[in-house]
């Protein structure tokens, strides 16, 4: 098997905030996600310029992460009716790695250098 052309590229991580648990459930069942158009360019850039992009999901106000997935495709133009017309952009594939509620306190040792070294949550 030939090596991936992106194997020497950096790994990227993004916290994906959801307004509700239903969207997380849909994502876990269908292996898709959709975000606001303002996030699409950043995620697509990371997808093409990184060896892998990990998405860590959290419902706003939950105090927990609900799991994490690998970004499985670039974001396309096709929209999904699963999220209604709540201002979301195109759909992309996600490969769920872990589906589990993890309290933020277990990640307090992780700091985000791209956000003034604040705690990851």
mmCIF file of C-alpha atoms in Angstrom:
data_model
loop_
_atom_site.group_PDB
_atom_site.id
_atom_site.type_symbol
_atom_site.label_atom_id
_atom_site.label_comp_id
_atom_site.label_asym_id
_atom_site.label_seq_id
_atom_site.Cartn_x
_atom_site.Cartn_y
_atom_site.Cartn_z
ATOM 1 C CA UNK A 1 0.000 0.000 0.000
ATOM 2 C CA UNK A 2 1.487 3.343 -0.975
ATOM 3 C CA UNK A 3 1.792 5.965 1.757
ATOM 4 C CA UNK A 4 -0.796 8.702 2.014
ATOM 5 C CA UNK A 5 0.310 11.895 0.245
ATOM 6 C CA UNK A 6 -0.731 13.803 3.380
ATOM 7 C CA UNK A 7 0.988 11.613 5.978
ATOM 8 C CA UNK A 8 3.633 14.219 6.870
ATOM 9 C CA UNK A 9 1.064 16.974 7.274
ATOM 10 C CA UNK A 10 -0.117 18.176 10.697
ATOM 11 C CA UNK A 11 -3.096 16.764 12.573
ATOM 12 C CA UNK A 12 -5.828 19.314 13.325
ATOM 13 C CA UNK A 13 -8.451 19.345 16.089
ATOM 14 C CA UNK A 14 -11.681 21.330 16.275
ATOM 15 C CA UNK A 15 -14.334 21.612 18.989
ATOM 16 C CA UNK A 16 -17.750 21.407 17.340
ATOM 17 C CA UNK A 17 -20.474 23.000 19.456
ATOM 18 C CA UNK A 18 -24.019 21.852 18.852
ATOM 19 C CA UNK A 19 -27.118 23.668 20.033
ATOM 20 C CA UNK A 20 -28.800 20.366 20.927
ATOM 21 C CA UNK A 21 -28.203 16.652 21.487
ATOM 22 C CA UNK A 22 -30.525 15.684 18.627
ATOM 23 C CA UNK A 23 -27.964 16.936 16.065
ATOM 24 C CA UNK A 24 -25.255 14.806 17.700
ATOM 25 C CA UNK A 25 -27.573 11.768 17.582
ATOM 26 C CA UNK A 26 -28.289 12.351 13.872
ATOM 27 C CA UNK A 27 -24.571 12.632 13.190
ATOM 28 C CA UNK A 28 -23.785 9.420 15.046
ATOM 29 C CA UNK A 29 -26.546 7.517 13.239
ATOM 30 C CA UNK A 30 -25.866 8.810 9.717
ATOM 31 C CA UNK A 31 -22.142 9.596 9.800
ATOM 32 C CA UNK A 32 -22.636 13.171 8.616
ATOM 33 C CA UNK A 33 -22.301 16.667 10.028
ATOM 34 C CA UNK A 34 -23.132 20.176 8.946
ATOM 35 C CA UNK A 35 -21.889 23.443 10.337
ATOM 36 C CA UNK A 36 -22.464 27.110 9.741
ATOM 37 C CA UNK A 37 -21.142 28.547 6.480
ATOM 38 C CA UNK A 38 -18.655 30.679 8.451
ATOM 39 C CA UNK A 39 -16.879 27.485 9.635
ATOM 40 C CA UNK A 40 -16.778 25.747 6.259
ATOM 41 C CA UNK A 41 -13.691 27.439 4.813
ATOM 42 C CA UNK A 42 -11.601 26.759 7.928
ATOM 43 C CA UNK A 43 -12.658 23.094 8.094
ATOM 44 C CA UNK A 44 -12.182 22.486 4.364
ATOM 45 C CA UNK A 45 -8.740 24.105 4.516
ATOM 46 C CA UNK A 46 -7.777 21.867 7.422
ATOM 47 C CA UNK A 47 -9.128 18.798 5.611
ATOM 48 C CA UNK A 48 -6.968 19.453 2.529
ATOM 49 C CA UNK A 49 -3.867 20.649 4.392
ATOM 50 C CA UNK A 50 -3.774 18.080 7.233
ATOM 51 C CA UNK A 51 -3.167 14.365 7.488
ATOM 52 C CA UNK A 52 -6.308 14.008 9.613
ATOM 53 C CA UNK A 53 -8.893 16.332 11.161
ATOM 54 C CA UNK A 54 -10.479 15.313 14.463
ATOM 55 C CA UNK A 55 -13.784 16.855 15.518
ATOM 56 C CA UNK A 56 -14.633 16.873 19.215
ATOM 57 C CA UNK A 57 -18.336 17.388 19.807
ATOM 58 C CA UNK A 58 -20.059 19.174 22.671
ATOM 59 C CA UNK A 59 -23.625 20.325 23.204
ATOM 60 C CA UNK A 60 -23.698 23.935 24.402
ATOM 61 C CA UNK A 61 -24.279 24.140 28.141
ATOM 62 C CA UNK A 62 -23.830 20.392 28.716
ATOM 63 C CA UNK A 63 -20.485 20.619 30.526
ATOM 64 C CA UNK A 64 -19.373 17.535 28.577
ATOM 65 C CA UNK A 65 -17.963 16.326 25.323
ATOM 66 C CA UNK A 66 -20.301 13.867 23.607
ATOM 67 C CA UNK A 67 -17.568 12.103 21.652
ATOM 68 C CA UNK A 68 -15.206 12.611 18.768
ATOM 69 C CA UNK A 69 -14.951 11.757 15.099
ATOM 70 C CA UNK A 70 -12.599 12.020 12.148
ATOM 71 C CA UNK A 71 -13.575 14.308 9.278
ATOM 72 C CA UNK A 72 -14.226 11.884 6.405
ATOM 73 C CA UNK A 73 -14.748 14.256 3.481
ATOM 74 C CA UNK A 74 -14.549 17.866 2.460
ATOM 75 C CA UNK A 75 -17.699 19.932 2.913
ATOM 76 C CA UNK A 76 -19.828 19.932 -0.200
ATOM 77 C CA UNK A 77 -22.699 22.060 -1.429
ATOM 78 C CA UNK A 78 -25.421 19.507 -0.681
ATOM 79 C CA UNK A 79 -27.492 20.394 2.361
ATOM 80 C CA UNK A 80 -29.309 17.987 4.648
ATOM 81 C CA UNK A 81 -32.938 18.204 5.660
ATOM 82 C CA UNK A 82 -32.021 16.476 8.935
ATOM 83 C CA UNK A 83 -31.124 19.796 10.526
ATOM 84 C CA UNK A 84 -33.953 21.768 8.953
ATOM 85 C CA UNK A 85 -33.176 25.269 7.744
ATOM 86 C CA UNK A 86 -31.253 26.460 10.781
ATOM 87 C CA UNK A 87 -28.592 28.276 8.760
ATOM 88 C CA UNK A 88 -26.324 25.290 8.207
ATOM 89 C CA UNK A 89 -24.121 24.858 5.161
ATOM 90 C CA UNK A 90 -23.172 21.742 3.253
ATOM 91 C CA UNK A 91 -22.951 18.214 4.612
ATOM 92 C CA UNK A 92 -19.746 16.251 5.073
ATOM 93 C CA UNK A 93 -18.885 12.761 6.248
ATOM 94 C CA UNK A 94 -17.667 12.041 9.762
ATOM 95 C CA UNK A 95 -16.337 8.749 11.066
ATOM 96 C CA UNK A 96 -17.259 8.470 14.736
ATOM 97 C CA UNK A 97 -14.456 7.062 16.875
ATOM 98 C CA UNK A 98 -15.940 7.421 20.350
ATOM 99 C CA UNK A 99 -19.537 8.076 21.391
ATOM 100 C CA UNK A 100 -19.398 8.828 25.078
ATOM 101 C CA UNK A 101 -20.168 11.671 27.465
ATOM 102 C CA UNK A 102 -16.886 12.953 28.905
ATOM 103 C CA UNK A 103 -17.050 15.787 31.499
ATOM 104 C CA UNK A 104 -14.907 18.839 30.724
ATOM 105 C CA UNK A 105 -13.017 18.336 34.007
ATOM 106 C CA UNK A 106 -11.218 15.350 32.415
ATOM 107 C CA UNK A 107 -9.712 17.658 29.792
ATOM 108 C CA UNK A 108 -8.753 20.642 31.975
ATOM 109 C CA UNK A 109 -5.074 19.792 31.544
ATOM 110 C CA UNK A 110 -5.438 20.453 27.783
ATOM 111 C CA UNK A 111 -4.765 24.038 26.733
ATOM 112 C CA UNK A 112 -5.489 25.565 23.332
ATOM 113 C CA UNK A 113 -2.476 27.550 22.064
ATOM 114 C CA UNK A 114 -4.711 28.989 19.312
ATOM 115 C CA UNK A 115 -7.023 30.512 21.943
ATOM 116 C CA UNK A 116 -4.681 32.236 24.450
ATOM 117 C CA UNK A 117 -3.890 28.839 26.044
ATOM 118 C CA UNK A 118 -7.394 28.628 27.519
ATOM 119 C CA UNK A 119 -8.775 25.292 28.705
ATOM 120 C CA UNK A 120 -10.272 23.075 26.029
ATOM 121 C CA UNK A 121 -14.030 22.797 26.543
#
